[in-house]
CSV table of C-alpha atoms in Angstrom, one decimal:
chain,number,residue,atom,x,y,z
A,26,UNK,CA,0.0,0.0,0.0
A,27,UNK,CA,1.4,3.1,-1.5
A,28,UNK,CA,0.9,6.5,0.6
A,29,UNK,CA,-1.3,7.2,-2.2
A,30,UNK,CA,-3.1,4.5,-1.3
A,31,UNK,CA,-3.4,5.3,2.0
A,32,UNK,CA,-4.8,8.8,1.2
A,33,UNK,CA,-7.4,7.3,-0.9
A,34,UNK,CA,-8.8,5.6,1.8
A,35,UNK,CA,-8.8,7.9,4.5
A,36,UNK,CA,-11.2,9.7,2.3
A,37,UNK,CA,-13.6,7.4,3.8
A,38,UNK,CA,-13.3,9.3,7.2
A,39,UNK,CA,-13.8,12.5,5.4
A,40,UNK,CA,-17.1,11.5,4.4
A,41,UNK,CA,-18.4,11.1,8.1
A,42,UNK,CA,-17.1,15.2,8.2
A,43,UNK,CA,-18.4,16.5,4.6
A,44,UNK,CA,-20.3,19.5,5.1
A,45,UNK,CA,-22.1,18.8,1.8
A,46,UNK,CA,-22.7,21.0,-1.1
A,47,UNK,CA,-21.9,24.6,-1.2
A,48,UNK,CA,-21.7,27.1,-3.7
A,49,UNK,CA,-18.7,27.4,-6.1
A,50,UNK,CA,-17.9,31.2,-5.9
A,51,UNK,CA,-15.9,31.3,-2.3
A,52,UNK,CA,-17.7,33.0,0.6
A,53,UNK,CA,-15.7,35.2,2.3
A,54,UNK,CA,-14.4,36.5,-1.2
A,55,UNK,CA,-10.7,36.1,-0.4
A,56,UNK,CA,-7.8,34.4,-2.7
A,57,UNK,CA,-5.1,33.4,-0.2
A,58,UNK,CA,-1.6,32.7,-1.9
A,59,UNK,CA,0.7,30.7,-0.5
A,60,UNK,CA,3.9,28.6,-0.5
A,61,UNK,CA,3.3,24.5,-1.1
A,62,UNK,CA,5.2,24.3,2.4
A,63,UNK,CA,3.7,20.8,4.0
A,64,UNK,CA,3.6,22.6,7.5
A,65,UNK,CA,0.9,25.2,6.5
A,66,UNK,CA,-2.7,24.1,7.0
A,67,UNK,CA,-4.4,26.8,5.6
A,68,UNK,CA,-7.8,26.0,6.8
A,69,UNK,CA,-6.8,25.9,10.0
A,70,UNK,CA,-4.0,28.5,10.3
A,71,UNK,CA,-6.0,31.2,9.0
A,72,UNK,CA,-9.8,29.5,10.3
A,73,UNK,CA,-11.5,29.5,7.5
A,74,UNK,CA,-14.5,26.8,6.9
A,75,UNK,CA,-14.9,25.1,4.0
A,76,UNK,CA,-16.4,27.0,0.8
A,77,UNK,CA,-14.6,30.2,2.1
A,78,UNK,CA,-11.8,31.0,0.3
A,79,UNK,CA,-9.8,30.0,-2.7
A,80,UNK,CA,-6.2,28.8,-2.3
A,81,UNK,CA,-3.6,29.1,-4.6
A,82,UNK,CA,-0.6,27.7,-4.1
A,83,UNK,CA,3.4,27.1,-5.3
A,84,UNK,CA,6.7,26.4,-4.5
A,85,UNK,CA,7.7,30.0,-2.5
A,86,UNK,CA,4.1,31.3,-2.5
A,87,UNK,CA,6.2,33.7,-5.2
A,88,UNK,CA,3.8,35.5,-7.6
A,89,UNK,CA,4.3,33.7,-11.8
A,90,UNK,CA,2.3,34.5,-14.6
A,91,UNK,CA,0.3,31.3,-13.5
A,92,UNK,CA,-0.9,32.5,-10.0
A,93,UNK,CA,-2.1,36.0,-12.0
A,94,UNK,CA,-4.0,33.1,-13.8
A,95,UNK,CA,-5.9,31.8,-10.9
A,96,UNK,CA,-6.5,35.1,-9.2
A,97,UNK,CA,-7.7,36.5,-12.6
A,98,UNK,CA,-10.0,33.8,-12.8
A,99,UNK,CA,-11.1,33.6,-8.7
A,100,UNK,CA,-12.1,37.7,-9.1
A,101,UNK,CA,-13.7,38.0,-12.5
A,102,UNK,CA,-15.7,34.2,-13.1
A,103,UNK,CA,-16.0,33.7,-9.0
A,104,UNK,CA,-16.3,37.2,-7.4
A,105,UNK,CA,-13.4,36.9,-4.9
A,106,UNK,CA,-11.5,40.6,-4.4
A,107,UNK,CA,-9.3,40.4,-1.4
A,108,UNK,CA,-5.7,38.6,-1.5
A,109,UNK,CA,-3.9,37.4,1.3
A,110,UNK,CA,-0.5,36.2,0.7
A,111,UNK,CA,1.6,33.4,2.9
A,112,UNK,CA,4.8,33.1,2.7
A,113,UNK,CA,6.7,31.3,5.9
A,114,UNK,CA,10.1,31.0,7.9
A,115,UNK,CA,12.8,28.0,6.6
A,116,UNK,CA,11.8,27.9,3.3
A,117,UNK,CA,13.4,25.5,1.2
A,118,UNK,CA,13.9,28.2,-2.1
A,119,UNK,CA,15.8,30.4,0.5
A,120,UNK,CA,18.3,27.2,0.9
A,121,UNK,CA,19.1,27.6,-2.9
A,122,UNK,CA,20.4,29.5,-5.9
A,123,UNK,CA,18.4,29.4,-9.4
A,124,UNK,CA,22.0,28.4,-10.7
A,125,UNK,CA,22.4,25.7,-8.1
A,126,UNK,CA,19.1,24.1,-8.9
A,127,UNK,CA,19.6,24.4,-12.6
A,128,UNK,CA,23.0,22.4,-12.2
A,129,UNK,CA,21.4,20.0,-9.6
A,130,UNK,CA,18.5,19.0,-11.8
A,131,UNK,CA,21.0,18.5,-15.0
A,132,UNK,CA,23.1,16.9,-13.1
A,133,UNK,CA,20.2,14.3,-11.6
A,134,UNK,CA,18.7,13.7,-14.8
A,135,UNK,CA,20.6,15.0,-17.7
A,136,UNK,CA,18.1,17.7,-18.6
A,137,UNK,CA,18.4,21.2,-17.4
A,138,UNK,CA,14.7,22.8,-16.5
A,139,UNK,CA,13.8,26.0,-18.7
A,140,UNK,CA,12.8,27.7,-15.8
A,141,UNK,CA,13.8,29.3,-12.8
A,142,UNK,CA,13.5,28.0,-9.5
A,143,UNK,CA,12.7,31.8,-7.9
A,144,UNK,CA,15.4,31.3,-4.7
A,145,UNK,CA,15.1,34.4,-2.9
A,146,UNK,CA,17.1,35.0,0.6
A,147,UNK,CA,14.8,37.6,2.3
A,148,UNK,CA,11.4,36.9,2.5
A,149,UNK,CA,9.8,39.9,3.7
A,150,UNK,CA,11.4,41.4,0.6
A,151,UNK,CA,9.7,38.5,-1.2
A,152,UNK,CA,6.1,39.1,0.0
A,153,UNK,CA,6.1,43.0,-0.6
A,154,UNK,CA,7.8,41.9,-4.4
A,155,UNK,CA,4.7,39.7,-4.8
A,156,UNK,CA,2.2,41.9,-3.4
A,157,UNK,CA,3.0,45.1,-5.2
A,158,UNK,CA,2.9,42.1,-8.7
A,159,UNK,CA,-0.4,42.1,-7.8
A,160,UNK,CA,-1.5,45.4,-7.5
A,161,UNK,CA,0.3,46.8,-10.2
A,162,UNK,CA,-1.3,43.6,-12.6
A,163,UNK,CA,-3.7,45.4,-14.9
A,164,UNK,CA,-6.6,43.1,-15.1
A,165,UNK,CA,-7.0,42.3,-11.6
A,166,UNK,CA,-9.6,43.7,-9.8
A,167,UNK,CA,-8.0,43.4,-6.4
A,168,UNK,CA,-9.2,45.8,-3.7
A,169,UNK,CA,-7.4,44.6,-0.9
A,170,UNK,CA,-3.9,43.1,-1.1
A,171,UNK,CA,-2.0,42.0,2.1
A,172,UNK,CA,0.5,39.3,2.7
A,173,UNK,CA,2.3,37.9,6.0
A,174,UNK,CA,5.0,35.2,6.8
A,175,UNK,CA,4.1,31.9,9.2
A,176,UNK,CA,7.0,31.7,11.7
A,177,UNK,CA,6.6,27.5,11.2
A,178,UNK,CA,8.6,27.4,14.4
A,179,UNK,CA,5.6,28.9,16.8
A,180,UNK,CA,2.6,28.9,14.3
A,181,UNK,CA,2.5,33.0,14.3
A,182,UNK,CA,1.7,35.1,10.9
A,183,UNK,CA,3.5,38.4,10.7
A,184,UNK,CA,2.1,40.8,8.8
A,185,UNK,CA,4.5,42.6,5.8
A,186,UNK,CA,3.4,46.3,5.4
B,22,UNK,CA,-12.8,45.0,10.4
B,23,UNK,CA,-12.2,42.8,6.6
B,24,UNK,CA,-12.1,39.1,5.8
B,25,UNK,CA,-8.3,39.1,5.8
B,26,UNK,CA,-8.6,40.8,9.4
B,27,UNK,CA,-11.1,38.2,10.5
B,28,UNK,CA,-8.3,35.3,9.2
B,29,UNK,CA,-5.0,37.1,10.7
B,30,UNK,CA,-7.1,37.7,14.6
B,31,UNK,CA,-8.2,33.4,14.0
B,32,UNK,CA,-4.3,33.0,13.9
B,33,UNK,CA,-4.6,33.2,17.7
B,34,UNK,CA,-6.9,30.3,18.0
B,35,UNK,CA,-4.1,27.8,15.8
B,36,UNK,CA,-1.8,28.5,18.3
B,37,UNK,CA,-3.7,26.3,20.5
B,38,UNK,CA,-3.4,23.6,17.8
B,39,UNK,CA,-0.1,24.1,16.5
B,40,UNK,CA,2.1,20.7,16.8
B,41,UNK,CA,5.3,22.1,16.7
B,42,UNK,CA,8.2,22.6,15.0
B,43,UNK,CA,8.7,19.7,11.7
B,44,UNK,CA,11.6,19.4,9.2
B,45,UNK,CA,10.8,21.1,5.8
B,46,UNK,CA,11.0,17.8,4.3
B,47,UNK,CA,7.8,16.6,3.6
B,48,UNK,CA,7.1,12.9,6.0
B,49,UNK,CA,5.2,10.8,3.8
B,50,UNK,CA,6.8,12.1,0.1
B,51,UNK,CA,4.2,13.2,-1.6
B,52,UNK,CA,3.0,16.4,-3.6
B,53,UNK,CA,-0.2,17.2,-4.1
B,54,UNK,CA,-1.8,18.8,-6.9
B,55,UNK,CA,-5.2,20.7,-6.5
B,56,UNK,CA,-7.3,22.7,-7.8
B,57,UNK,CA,-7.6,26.0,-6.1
B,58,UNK,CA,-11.8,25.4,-4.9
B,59,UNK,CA,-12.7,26.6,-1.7
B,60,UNK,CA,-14.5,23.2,-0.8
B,61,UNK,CA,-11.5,20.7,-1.2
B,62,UNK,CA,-9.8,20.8,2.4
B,63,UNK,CA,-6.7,18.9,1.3
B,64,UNK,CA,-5.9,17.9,4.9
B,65,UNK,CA,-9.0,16.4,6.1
B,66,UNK,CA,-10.6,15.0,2.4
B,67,UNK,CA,-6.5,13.0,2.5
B,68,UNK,CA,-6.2,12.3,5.8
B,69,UNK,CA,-3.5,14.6,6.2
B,70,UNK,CA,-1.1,15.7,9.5
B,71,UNK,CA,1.2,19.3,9.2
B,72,UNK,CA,4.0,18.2,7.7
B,73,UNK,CA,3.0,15.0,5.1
B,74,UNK,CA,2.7,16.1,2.1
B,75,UNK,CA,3.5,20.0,0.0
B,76,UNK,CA,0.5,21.2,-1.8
B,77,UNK,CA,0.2,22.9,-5.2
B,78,UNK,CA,-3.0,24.5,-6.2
B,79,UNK,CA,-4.2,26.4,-9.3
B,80,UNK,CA,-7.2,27.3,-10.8
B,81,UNK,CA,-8.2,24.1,-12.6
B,82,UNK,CA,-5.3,22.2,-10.7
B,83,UNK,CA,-3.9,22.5,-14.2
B,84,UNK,CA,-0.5,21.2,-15.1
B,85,UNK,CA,1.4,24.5,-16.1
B,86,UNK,CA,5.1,25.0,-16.1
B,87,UNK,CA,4.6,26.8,-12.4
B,88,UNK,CA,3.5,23.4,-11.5
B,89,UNK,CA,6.7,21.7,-13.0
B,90,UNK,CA,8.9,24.6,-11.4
B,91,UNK,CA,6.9,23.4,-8.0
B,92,UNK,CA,7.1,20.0,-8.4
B,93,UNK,CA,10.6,20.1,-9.6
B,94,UNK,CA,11.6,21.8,-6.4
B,95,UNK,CA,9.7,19.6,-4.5
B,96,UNK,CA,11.5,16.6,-5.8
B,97,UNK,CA,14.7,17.7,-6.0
B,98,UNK,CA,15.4,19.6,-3.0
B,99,UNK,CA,12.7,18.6,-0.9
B,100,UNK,CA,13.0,14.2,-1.7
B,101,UNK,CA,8.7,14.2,-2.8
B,102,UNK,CA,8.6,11.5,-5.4
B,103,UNK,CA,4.6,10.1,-5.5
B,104,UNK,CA,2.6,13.3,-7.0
B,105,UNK,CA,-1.6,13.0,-6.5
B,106,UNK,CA,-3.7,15.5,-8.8
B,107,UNK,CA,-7.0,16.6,-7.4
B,108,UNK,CA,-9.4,17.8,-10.0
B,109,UNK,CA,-13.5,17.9,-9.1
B,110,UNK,CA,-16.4,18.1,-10.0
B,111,UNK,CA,-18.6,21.4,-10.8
B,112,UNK,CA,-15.0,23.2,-11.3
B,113,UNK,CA,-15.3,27.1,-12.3
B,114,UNK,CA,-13.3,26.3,-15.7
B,115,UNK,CA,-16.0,24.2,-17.1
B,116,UNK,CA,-18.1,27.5,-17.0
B,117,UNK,CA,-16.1,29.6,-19.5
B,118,UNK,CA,-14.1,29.1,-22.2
B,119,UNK,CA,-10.5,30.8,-23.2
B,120,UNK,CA,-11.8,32.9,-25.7
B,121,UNK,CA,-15.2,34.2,-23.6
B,122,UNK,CA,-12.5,34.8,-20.3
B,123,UNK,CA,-10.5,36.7,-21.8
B,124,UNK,CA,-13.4,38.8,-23.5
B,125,UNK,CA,-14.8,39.4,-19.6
B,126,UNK,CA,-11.7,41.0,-18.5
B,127,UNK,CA,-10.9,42.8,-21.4
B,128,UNK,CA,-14.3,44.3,-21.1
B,129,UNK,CA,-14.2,44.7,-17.7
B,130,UNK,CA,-10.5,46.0,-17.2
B,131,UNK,CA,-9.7,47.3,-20.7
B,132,UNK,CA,-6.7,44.7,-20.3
B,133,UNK,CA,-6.4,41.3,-22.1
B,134,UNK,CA,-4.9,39.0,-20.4
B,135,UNK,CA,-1.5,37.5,-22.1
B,136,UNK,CA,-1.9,33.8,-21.0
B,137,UNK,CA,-5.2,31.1,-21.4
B,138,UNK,CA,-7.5,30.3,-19.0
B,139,UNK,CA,-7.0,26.8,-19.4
B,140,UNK,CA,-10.9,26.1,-19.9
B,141,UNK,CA,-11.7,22.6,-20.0
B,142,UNK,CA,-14.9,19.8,-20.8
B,143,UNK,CA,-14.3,17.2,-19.8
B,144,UNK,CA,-12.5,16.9,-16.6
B,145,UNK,CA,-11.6,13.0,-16.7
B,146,UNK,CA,-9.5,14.1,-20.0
B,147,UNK,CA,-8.0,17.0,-17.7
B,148,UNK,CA,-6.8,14.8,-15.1
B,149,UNK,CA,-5.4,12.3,-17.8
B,150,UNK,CA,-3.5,14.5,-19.6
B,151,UNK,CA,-2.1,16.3,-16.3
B,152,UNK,CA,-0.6,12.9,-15.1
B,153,UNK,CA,0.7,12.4,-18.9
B,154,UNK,CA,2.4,15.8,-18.7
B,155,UNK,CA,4.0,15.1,-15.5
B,156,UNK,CA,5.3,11.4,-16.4
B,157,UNK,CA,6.5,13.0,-19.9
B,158,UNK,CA,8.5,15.7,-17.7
B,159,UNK,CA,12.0,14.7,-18.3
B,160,UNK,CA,13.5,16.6,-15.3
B,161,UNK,CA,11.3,14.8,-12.7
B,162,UNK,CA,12.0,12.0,-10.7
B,163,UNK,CA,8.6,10.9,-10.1
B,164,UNK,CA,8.0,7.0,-9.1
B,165,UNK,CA,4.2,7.0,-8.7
B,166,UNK,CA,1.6,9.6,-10.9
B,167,UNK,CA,-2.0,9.1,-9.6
B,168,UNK,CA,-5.2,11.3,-11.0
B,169,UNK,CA,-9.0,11.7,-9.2
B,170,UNK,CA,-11.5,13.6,-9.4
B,171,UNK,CA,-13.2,15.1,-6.1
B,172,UNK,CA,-17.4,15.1,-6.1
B,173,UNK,CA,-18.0,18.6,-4.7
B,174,UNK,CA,-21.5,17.3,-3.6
B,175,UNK,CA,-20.7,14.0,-2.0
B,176,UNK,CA,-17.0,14.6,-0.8
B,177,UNK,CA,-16.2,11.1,-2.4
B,178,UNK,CA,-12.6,10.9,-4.3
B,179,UNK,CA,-12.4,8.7,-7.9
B,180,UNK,CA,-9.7,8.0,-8.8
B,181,UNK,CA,-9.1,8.3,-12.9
B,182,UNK,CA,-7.2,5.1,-14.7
């Protein structure tokens, strides 16, 4: 039993919790955008219920052409306006290079990827880079834009200004 | 007092939950790949603790080369090698098409967006041709590719063959 496997079934459980059906535009109205980071729970680091809020998600949390695609499409087809971004402490793009990861890759598997990773080394610099991508994105409709690091050592968000 | 207030003061109450501090490396090796809907709960519909698994969401839960970069990193510097795509049922990208979207926010922003949608039909054919992407991805070092589908209005997982 693979741990693919194993997830399949314990969606069994889940069916003892499923609130049932709910609408597909998000409640609350909020996008939240944040790194893939296995130690952020979204749901219930920032409470939210399910049918509340989209969540978009990467490696970094950084803002790419494809997460203006999702919010684009969570404000104008499914109403959402606020964004709330995530980014946390010990991140694993801040324990790389671009060049690094390019020569690790090539090195791994003979083919070098045709992107960038998106390293960065401070990310409060990070979050205010990603939020002002966001407001200065031209077909957005965004009238709220905020973003905060999770200390994954004690659970806090820190809000960037 | 906003929606993104409401979800920074809720903070407080995870701290009650929080389970500590975890390595960034992901326990049970696995990346999930989601769409961004506000009713799939990744933890509880896969029976997930902090700390088993990164998640990468997008509108559609799309393969797109952010998804690669993710996956890549995820691989690579973080030791995932199972990924598990989670597409669903009643998805906001069955509702438009590419051509129609980008109409709505030209119209409504006087901007075009510069990328698709990434409309779909048929959602089984989405989540087959998102696993054939990522097993086609020479750069990867995946060992197990898994697709399902998630029914929005009976919180039941299928997976897609």
């Amino acid at each position: 039993m693979t741990e693919i496997d194993r997830m399949l079934a314990a969606n069994e459980a889940w069916l003892g919790q499923f609130p049932g059906d709910l609408p597909v535009a998000p409640a609350r109205k909020v996008a939240v955008v944040a790194c893939m980071d296995s130690r952020m729970p979204l749901f219930g680091l920032l409470g939210l219920e399910v049918g509340d809020a989209h969540v978009i998600r990467n490696a970094g949390g950084v803002v790419t052409e494809d997460t203006l695609r999702s919010v684009a499409i969570s404000q104008h087809l499914l109403g959402t306006r606020a964004v709330v971004l995530v980014h946390h402490t010990d991140c694993g793009l801040q324990k790389s290079t671009d060049q690094d990861f390019a020569d690790l890759v090539e090195r791994t598997t003979g083919h070098r990827p045709p992107w960038p990773a998106r390293t960065f080394t401070d990310v409060d610099a990070d979050v205010r880079e990603s939020m002002r991508t966001i407001r200065e994105t031209p077909y957005l409709l965004s009238t709220e834009v905020r973003g905060t690091v999770y200390d994954v050592a004690s659970g806090r968000l820190r809000e960037i200004s």
